[in-house]
Amino acid sequence: MNAPEKFVAGTAAQPAVGQPRIHESARAHVAGAATYVDDVPEVKGTLHAAPILSKVARGRLLSVDPAEALAMEGVREVVLAADIPADPLFATFAHDEPIFARDTVEYAGQVVGVVVAETVMQARRAARRVKLEIEPLPAVLDVREAVKQQSFVLPPVTVRRGEPEQGLARAPHRLAGSLEVGGQEHFYLEGQVGYALPLEQDQWWIYSSTQHPAEVQHWVAHALGLDASAVRVDCRRMGGGFGGKETQAGHIAVWAALAARKTRRPVKLRLDRDDDFLVTGKRHPFAYDYEVGFDDEGRILGLKLVLAANCGWSADLSGPVADRAVFHVDNAYFLSDVEIVSYRCRTNVQSHTAFRGFGGPQGMIVTEAMLGDIARALGKDPLDVRKTNLYGIEDRNLTHYRMPVEDNILHPLIARLEQDAAYRRRRAEIAQWNAANPVLRRGLALTPVKFGISFTATFFNQAGALVHVYTDGSVQVNHGGTEMGQGLHTKVCQLVADELGVPFERVRISSTDTAKVPNASATAASSGTDLNGRAAQFAARQIRERLAGYVAEKQGCRPEQVIFAHGQVSGPEAVMSWEQLVDDAWRSRVQLWSDGFYRTPKIHYDKATLSGRPFYYFAYGAACTEVAIDTLTGENRVLKVDILHDVGHSINPALDIGQIEGGFIQGMGWLTTEQLVWTGQGELATHAPSTYKIPATGDVPGHFRIALWPEPNREDNVGGSKAVGEPPFMLAISVWEALRDAVAAARGDGRAKLDAPATAENVLKALRA
Amino acid sequence: MESRTIRFIRRGELVSLTNVAPERTLLEVLREDLSATGTKEGCGEGDCGACTVVLAEPHQGTLKYRAINACIRLAHSIDGMALWTVEDLAGADGSLHPAQEALVQSHGSQCGFCTPGFVMSLFGMYQNHVCRGEPVTRELAQEELSGNLCRCTGYRPILDAAQAMAGLPRVQQDEQAILRQLEELALRQEQSGAPGGSSYMAPRALPELLRLRAEHPRAQVVAGCTDVGLWVTKMHQQFAQVLDLTQVRELRQVEHYDHHIAIGAAVSLTEAFVALAEQRPQLKPFFDRFAGLPVRNAGTLGGNVANGSPIGDSMPLLIALGAHVVLLGVRGYREMPLEDFYTGYRQTVLAPDEVVGWIKVPRPVEGEFLRAYKISKRYDDDISAVCLVVAARLVGGVVTQVGIGAGGVAATPVRALQAEAVLRGQPWTADAAQAAAAALREEFRPISDMRASAAYRAEVLGNLMQRFWLETQGHERINLESFRLEEVALP
């Protein structure tokens, strides 16, 4: 039911929505009382599994010899491909991933099987003693080599609009270039974990740290040859997800379930952090080649762009990730005549997967880089060139995939940030400062974000929820979304509390459970609150409407005259407590629980012609960032950040600001310190926090100010809000552009060929190139 | 082999554990044996801080609190101490400790998985600073929390919480009661006699240590275990016997002499750095970048030296300062310049019956100009791609004495003998600095790895010498560290 967000007569002031409520689990978090999968008390007889990994990037798997491992203390079983009762491939969309490697291995880190033992350490020790005989074969490790060899996981996609060749030909200025942008490890603090418990009559209970319990359910049922209804997946919370527990969690759960099936015992599989790095996919690294033509003002007249996504060894979510990259090449800018060629390259590394932004960051960054270069080529301020290219309001407002940009707020938003951050004054001060300092250089950049909200797989844009009111008036809500720290459950409880007019504290959330709300979509694409919040609101609304009807009948009024607020229910004749009403209604046999269902309106998208309206709306924002670089070493530091971001009417400003800050810092990590390094043999050399460096406390800029844009979503979305999970990540492109600004200032020739991430070494290289 | 009982104080009560294998970690024992699952495993190598717990030991009549990483801490090593985990802070009525309440109020937890570790680091700060009436500044919070990673929040609310704790109603630990309990424990240990051939030996006196070392040459010698812990969690090593030297009272001190200080092998990095920074305050930022606080609190300077990693940061400094290492054994002692201690990649001259006893660091001399430079991908808590320490004695414009230590450029920590030779006795000029920079770039053949390429390492070595020159000439504003928080704040 796609009911509009009507202001129902009888709803009083909303006490929970719009307030900076504390995260529903915060008190449990700080007390160590919040339970994660590995903290669930173990059922007697539980065994532990550890994966057996290929050390070879590509080869023929000639034999697996588990004898030595099986003889070790505590070891119970070794589980291999031959132990899979049903389909030996994971139930992925592309259906191209063996559950356990069989005849070939496709990357160093591929799982060949698991060892099951009494303790975690026994299993891990033994897993390394399983002898794998692998005959190495030539591997493709470089994305450009993959393009050359036409090594693809999915066919290339081309999007064209206008006449890019003519646009380039008539442009008074042209630039051509290439760029490499690295991937990113999710580094959720809680590593991947699954716990599979065989129940009676071939039914299964799976605890999984997953963003997508329904997919885990589907995959486990598929691998074990069971009905989906025989598998129940439960996830109270994750210790971080960021996209890394969308498909990847399914692998862990299936491996644990196969081990449990073979041993007929509960089996837990908790990946060691190094194994987590080696086994699971990451953000897609991208390589780019482009040619862009522009006029004297820096306005882009023609663009030809090649995006090569390094997808790793299998398709996983690479199709939709690469699609979203194509959809976000424009970022906030009108590209009149453009051709984008997107390659989905197959290489012998981890299968890269969803990660906050889902290809969006990789699409936007190349255009932002071009605009920075265009400005420097013309001797203009990059902000002016960016403004020149912004989507218009009445014209120049159709995206290259033919969706009109109807809700553009970037013109006033950028103007306000430019003012608040004193961009022009600081630009001048920095230029002066740079002229006076021999070793350090500062840089400044202000970049916008326009990010499309909705799953591009249109059918995912649906959600369900259950709201239960118990006879004592307490409320339990359950929905298909998962909690990974983003505060989804808190927002849903706020929405339900206000819908029922009860205090926030009366509403509890229960763990996400495929036995409660079935067929739920992944909690991804920033859409958790939009979808599940609405579904829960509708469920609560039905209960309220039933109760209003009950009161109206008793008091002889219209249902709209019954007001639910502050734990009180008021009609023209009488006021009673919520608890009293609930008890009365129950005794009168009024249904006190309900379901709710929501599907996003307006969206449609034609995969064949790559056109339509894939997104319900856009979320906007902009960041102004100042950095300093050290020209002796390339070391760099982010000094000041001002952000103005659009979350519509915030359901919870504290949580939204948390997403903005956290997303920005994570994006900053992607573009500065987080470098993935594979050896020449295709082994990931950065496989632990000792070698892979996410931002730490010292990296937080001394000046870090966040403001929210004060306008509700122009589309009818829950509470007037906008999605916030992913969009702020891309505000960090301002860090990278500021670094390039500083590099260009140091060089004095306007050039800044800097690959990402901007490690000290890469910055020094850019200074010397 | 006989296993000794582990005894410690938690929540005011004595906890006794028997039959704990010597390589089991404190984290395993907490989560698996004590069902205390509030403490999390994030990385198993002391880099993320999700497993942070707080230990206390008696020190000059009060308790000394240390936040440490439980994941790489051998469980036996906390014998005789007091322990707090995240479950132990709330009041009996469920009221949260200020460290917890401040995090809640600041919206400092999102997914919550790193949160117990942050809570414990905050609790350590609370005991060590707030309870002593010292303010928690932004800088202190950043420094002391640099060993705790959070992937959700971007840290700002956590740093706010660190500063907000002091404003909440004070919560005191019952230190006198804990001290009494620890005294009783110590007495009990004395009475139970000297450790013999048990699987975990933690002698309390030097002669005992040396005897055990001679009698059990195959026992794994450990101090803070901040590297050996990884041999257990990552390389899956098991030890028949462990010899822990951190309880040896003679080695737990910093001794001050006329011309040098002697740092015992059981002195934590935190304490060793305090002693060194007292004499050379310019080293403080360098010390703050050495791992994270929980590692500095657990690890020892002696351990860093004995471990001999070519990317350990203390050795280039100690080499540049002309430090000596004293090796002890039942056969006697020997002393040598630190650079002579190393024979190859993680190889040293240490005999099977010897231990590292003291590090002797000369006091500063008149005219000493000292700088320690570290290049890494992340500013805090990272391993150096290149570490360069230059200590030059500049008298009348002449380099009368010079020590240059380097890390990350060879198989061992090294002394840059050629670059030193270029400078020694020469006038200190831009040309001399350039010559030294050139010599540095030529002197080593570093490798390319995930931290940096060989070419970058070589180039930066020379560039750092250039920075050293500029610093001796009074240039400020040539180092990113010169940007202080207040300077970047907008008006």
PDB file of N, CA, C and O in Angstrom, chain A residues 195-225:
ATOM      1  N   TYR A 195      26.814 -18.808  12.244  1.00  0.00           N
ATOM      2  CA  TYR A 195      26.674 -19.893  13.229  1.00  0.00           C
ATOM      3  C   TYR A 195      25.448 -20.700  12.811  1.00  0.00           C
ATOM      4  O   TYR A 195      24.327 -20.171  12.808  1.00  0.00           O
ATOM      5  N   ALA A 196      25.674 -21.941  12.393  1.00  0.00           N
ATOM      6  CA  ALA A 196      24.602 -22.771  11.828  1.00  0.00           C
ATOM      7  C   ALA A 196      24.211 -23.865  12.802  1.00  0.00           C
ATOM      8  O   ALA A 196      25.063 -24.646  13.245  1.00  0.00           O
ATOM      9  N   LEU A 197      22.923 -23.895  13.136  1.00  0.00           N
ATOM     10  CA  LEU A 197      22.438 -24.902  14.086  1.00  0.00           C
ATOM     11  C   LEU A 197      21.393 -25.783  13.414  1.00  0.00           C
ATOM     12  O   LEU A 197      20.323 -25.298  13.038  1.00  0.00           O
ATOM     13  N   PRO A 198      21.701 -27.083  13.273  1.00  0.00           N
ATOM     14  CA  PRO A 198      20.687 -27.995  12.739  1.00  0.00           C
ATOM     15  C   PRO A 198      19.595 -28.204  13.791  1.00  0.00           C
ATOM     16  O   PRO A 198      19.887 -28.429  14.958  1.00  0.00           O
ATOM     17  N   LEU A 199      18.348 -28.077  13.365  1.00  0.00           N
ATOM     18  CA  LEU A 199      17.213 -28.305  14.275  1.00  0.00           C
ATOM     19  C   LEU A 199      16.529 -29.618  13.874  1.00  0.00           C
ATOM     20  O   LEU A 199      17.013 -30.347  13.012  1.00  0.00           O
ATOM     21  N   GLU A 200      15.381 -29.899  14.464  1.00  0.00           N
ATOM     22  CA  GLU A 200      14.651 -31.116  14.130  1.00  0.00           C
ATOM     23  C   GLU A 200      14.084 -31.073  12.708  1.00  0.00           C
ATOM     24  O   GLU A 200      13.904 -29.997  12.140  1.00  0.00           O
ATOM     25  N   GLN A 201      13.830 -32.210  12.150  1.00  0.00           N
ATOM     26  CA  GLN A 201      13.162 -32.365  10.854  1.00  0.00           C
ATOM     27  C   GLN A 201      13.811 -31.535   9.742  1.00  0.00           C
ATOM     28  O   GLN A 201      13.134 -30.913   8.935  1.00  0.00           O
ATOM     29  N   ASP A 202      15.165 -31.559   9.755  1.00  0.00           N
ATOM     30  CA  ASP A 202      15.932 -30.880   8.711  1.00  0.00           C
ATOM     31  C   ASP A 202      15.600 -29.390   8.598  1.00  0.00           C
ATOM     32  O   ASP A 202      15.540 -28.825   7.510  1.00  0.00           O
ATOM     33  N   GLN A 203      15.341 -28.796   9.725  1.00  0.00           N
ATOM     34  CA  GLN A 203      15.194 -27.345   9.753  1.00  0.00           C
ATOM     35  C   GLN A 203      16.473 -26.742  10.337  1.00  0.00           C
ATOM     36  O   GLN A 203      17.186 -27.403  11.083  1.00  0.00           O
ATOM     37  N   TRP A 204      16.712 -25.501   9.998  1.00  0.00           N
ATOM     38  CA  TRP A 204      17.990 -24.877  10.336  1.00  0.00           C
ATOM     39  C   TRP A 204      17.797 -23.490  10.911  1.00  0.00           C
ATOM     40  O   TRP A 204      16.933 -22.742  10.463  1.00  0.00           O
ATOM     41  N   TRP A 205      18.622 -23.198  11.866  1.00  0.00           N
ATOM     42  CA  TRP A 205      18.668 -21.860  12.445  1.00  0.00           C
ATOM     43  C   TRP A 205      20.067 -21.317  12.163  1.00  0.00           C
ATOM     44  O   TRP A 205      21.053 -21.938  12.525  1.00  0.00           O
ATOM     45  N   ILE A 206      20.109 -20.177  11.526  1.00  0.00           N
ATOM     46  CA  ILE A 206      21.402 -19.586  11.180  1.00  0.00           C
ATOM     47  C   ILE A 206      21.499 -18.204  11.821  1.00  0.00           C
ATOM     48  O   ILE A 206      20.676 -17.325  11.559  1.00  0.00           O
ATOM     49  N   TYR A 207      22.522 -18.029  12.670  1.00  0.00           N
ATOM     50  CA  TYR A 207      22.881 -16.685  13.111  1.00  0.00           C
ATOM     51  C   TYR A 207      23.899 -16.157  12.108  1.00  0.00           C
ATOM     52  O   TYR A 207      24.914 -16.814  11.859  1.00  0.00           O
ATOM     53  N   SER A 208      23.601 -15.021  11.556  1.00  0.00           N
ATOM     54  CA  SER A 208      24.521 -14.497  10.551  1.00  0.00           C
ATOM     55  C   SER A 208      24.684 -13.005  10.738  1.00  0.00           C
ATOM     56  O   SER A 208      23.709 -12.288  10.958  1.00  0.00           O
ATOM     57  N   SER A 209      25.923 -12.546  10.639  1.00  0.00           N
ATOM     58  CA  SER A 209      26.170 -11.110  10.639  1.00  0.00           C
ATOM     59  C   SER A 209      26.002 -10.655   9.197  1.00  0.00           C
ATOM     60  O   SER A 209      26.944 -10.667   8.415  1.00  0.00           O
ATOM     61  N   THR A 210      24.774 -10.322   8.843  1.00  0.00           N
ATOM     62  CA  THR A 210      24.461 -10.092   7.432  1.00  0.00           C
ATOM     63  C   THR A 210      23.563  -8.883   7.231  1.00  0.00           C
ATOM     64  O   THR A 210      22.670  -8.623   8.037  1.00  0.00           O
ATOM     65  N   GLN A 211      23.789  -8.204   6.122  1.00  0.00           N
ATOM     66  CA  GLN A 211      22.888  -7.119   5.722  1.00  0.00           C
ATOM     67  C   GLN A 211      21.679  -7.659   4.982  1.00  0.00           C
ATOM     68  O   GLN A 211      20.784  -6.903   4.632  1.00  0.00           O
ATOM     69  N   HIS A 212      21.674  -8.962   4.718  1.00  0.00           N
ATOM     70  CA  HIS A 212      20.621  -9.506   3.875  1.00  0.00           C
ATOM     71  C   HIS A 212      20.229 -10.917   4.332  1.00  0.00           C
ATOM     72  O   HIS A 212      20.568 -11.903   3.671  1.00  0.00           O
ATOM     73  N   PRO A 213      19.511 -11.007   5.445  1.00  0.00           N
ATOM     74  CA  PRO A 213      19.151 -12.338   5.969  1.00  0.00           C
ATOM     75  C   PRO A 213      18.400 -13.198   4.950  1.00  0.00           C
ATOM     76  O   PRO A 213      18.619 -14.411   4.885  1.00  0.00           O
ATOM     77  N   ALA A 214      17.550 -12.583   4.149  1.00  0.00           N
ATOM     78  CA  ALA A 214      16.780 -13.378   3.193  1.00  0.00           C
ATOM     79  C   ALA A 214      17.693 -14.026   2.155  1.00  0.00           C
ATOM     80  O   ALA A 214      17.412 -15.122   1.670  1.00  0.00           O
ATOM     81  N   GLU A 215      18.762 -13.342   1.819  1.00  0.00           N
ATOM     82  CA  GLU A 215      19.697 -13.930   0.857  1.00  0.00           C
ATOM     83  C   GLU A 215      20.483 -15.074   1.497  1.00  0.00           C
ATOM     84  O   GLU A 215      20.728 -16.100   0.862  1.00  0.00           O
ATOM     85  N   VAL A 216      20.873 -14.893   2.742  1.00  0.00           N
ATOM     86  CA  VAL A 216      21.549 -15.987   3.448  1.00  0.00           C
ATOM     87  C   VAL A 216      20.618 -17.200   3.487  1.00  0.00           C
ATOM     88  O   VAL A 216      21.033 -18.337   3.212  1.00  0.00           O
ATOM     89  N   GLN A 217      19.371 -16.963   3.801  1.00  0.00           N
ATOM     90  CA  GLN A 217      18.375 -18.039   3.844  1.00  0.00           C
ATOM     91  C   GLN A 217      18.300 -18.749   2.487  1.00  0.00           C
ATOM     92  O   GLN A 217      18.348 -19.972   2.398  1.00  0.00           O
ATOM     93  N   HIS A 218      18.215 -17.936   1.443  1.00  0.00           N
ATOM     94  CA  HIS A 218      18.096 -18.471   0.092  1.00  0.00           C
ATOM     95  C   HIS A 218      19.338 -19.294  -0.281  1.00  0.00           C
ATOM     96  O   HIS A 218      19.249 -20.401  -0.808  1.00  0.00           O
ATOM     97  N   TRP A 219      20.512 -18.757   0.018  1.00  0.00           N
ATOM     98  CA  TRP A 219      21.753 -19.448  -0.338  1.00  0.00           C
ATOM     99  C   TRP A 219      21.920 -20.744   0.435  1.00  0.00           C
ATOM    100  O   TRP A 219      22.348 -21.763  -0.112  1.00  0.00           O
ATOM    101  N   VAL A 220      21.623 -20.701   1.732  1.00  0.00           N
ATOM    102  CA  VAL A 220      21.786 -21.919   2.547  1.00  0.00           C
ATOM    103  C   VAL A 220      20.810 -22.989   2.061  1.00  0.00           C
ATOM    104  O   VAL A 220      21.193 -24.158   1.870  1.00  0.00           O
ATOM    105  N   ALA A 221      19.566 -22.599   1.818  1.00  0.00           N
ATOM    106  CA  ALA A 221      18.580 -23.569   1.335  1.00  0.00           C
ATOM    107  C   ALA A 221      19.016 -24.155  -0.004  1.00  0.00           C
ATOM    108  O   ALA A 221      18.934 -25.364  -0.241  1.00  0.00           O
ATOM    109  N   HIS A 222      19.523 -23.291  -0.847  1.00  0.00           N
ATOM    110  CA  HIS A 222      19.958 -23.704  -2.181  1.00  0.00           C
ATOM    111  C   HIS A 222      21.116 -24.711  -2.104  1.00  0.00           C
ATOM    112  O   HIS A 222      21.124 -25.726  -2.787  1.00  0.00           O
ATOM    113  N   ALA A 223      22.079 -24.417  -1.242  1.00  0.00           N
ATOM    114  CA  ALA A 223      23.259 -25.292  -1.138  1.00  0.00           C
ATOM    115  C   ALA A 223      22.914 -26.615  -0.477  1.00  0.00           C
ATOM    116  O   ALA A 223      23.484 -27.662  -0.802  1.00  0.00           O
ATOM    117  N   LEU A 224      21.985 -26.569   0.472  1.00  0.00           N
ATOM    118  CA  LEU A 224      21.656 -27.795   1.206  1.00  0.00           C
ATOM    119  C   LEU A 224      20.490 -28.554   0.574  1.00  0.00           C
ATOM    120  O   LEU A 224      20.127 -29.643   1.031  1.00  0.00           O
ATOM    121  N   GLY A 225      19.901 -27.982  -0.471  1.00  0.00           N
ATOM    122  CA  GLY A 225      18.789 -28.644  -1.145  1.00  0.00           C
ATOM    123  C   GLY A 225      17.525 -28.642  -0.301  1.00  0.00           C
ATOM    124  O   GLY A 225      16.804 -29.639  -0.224  1.00  0.00           O
TER     125      GLY A 225
END
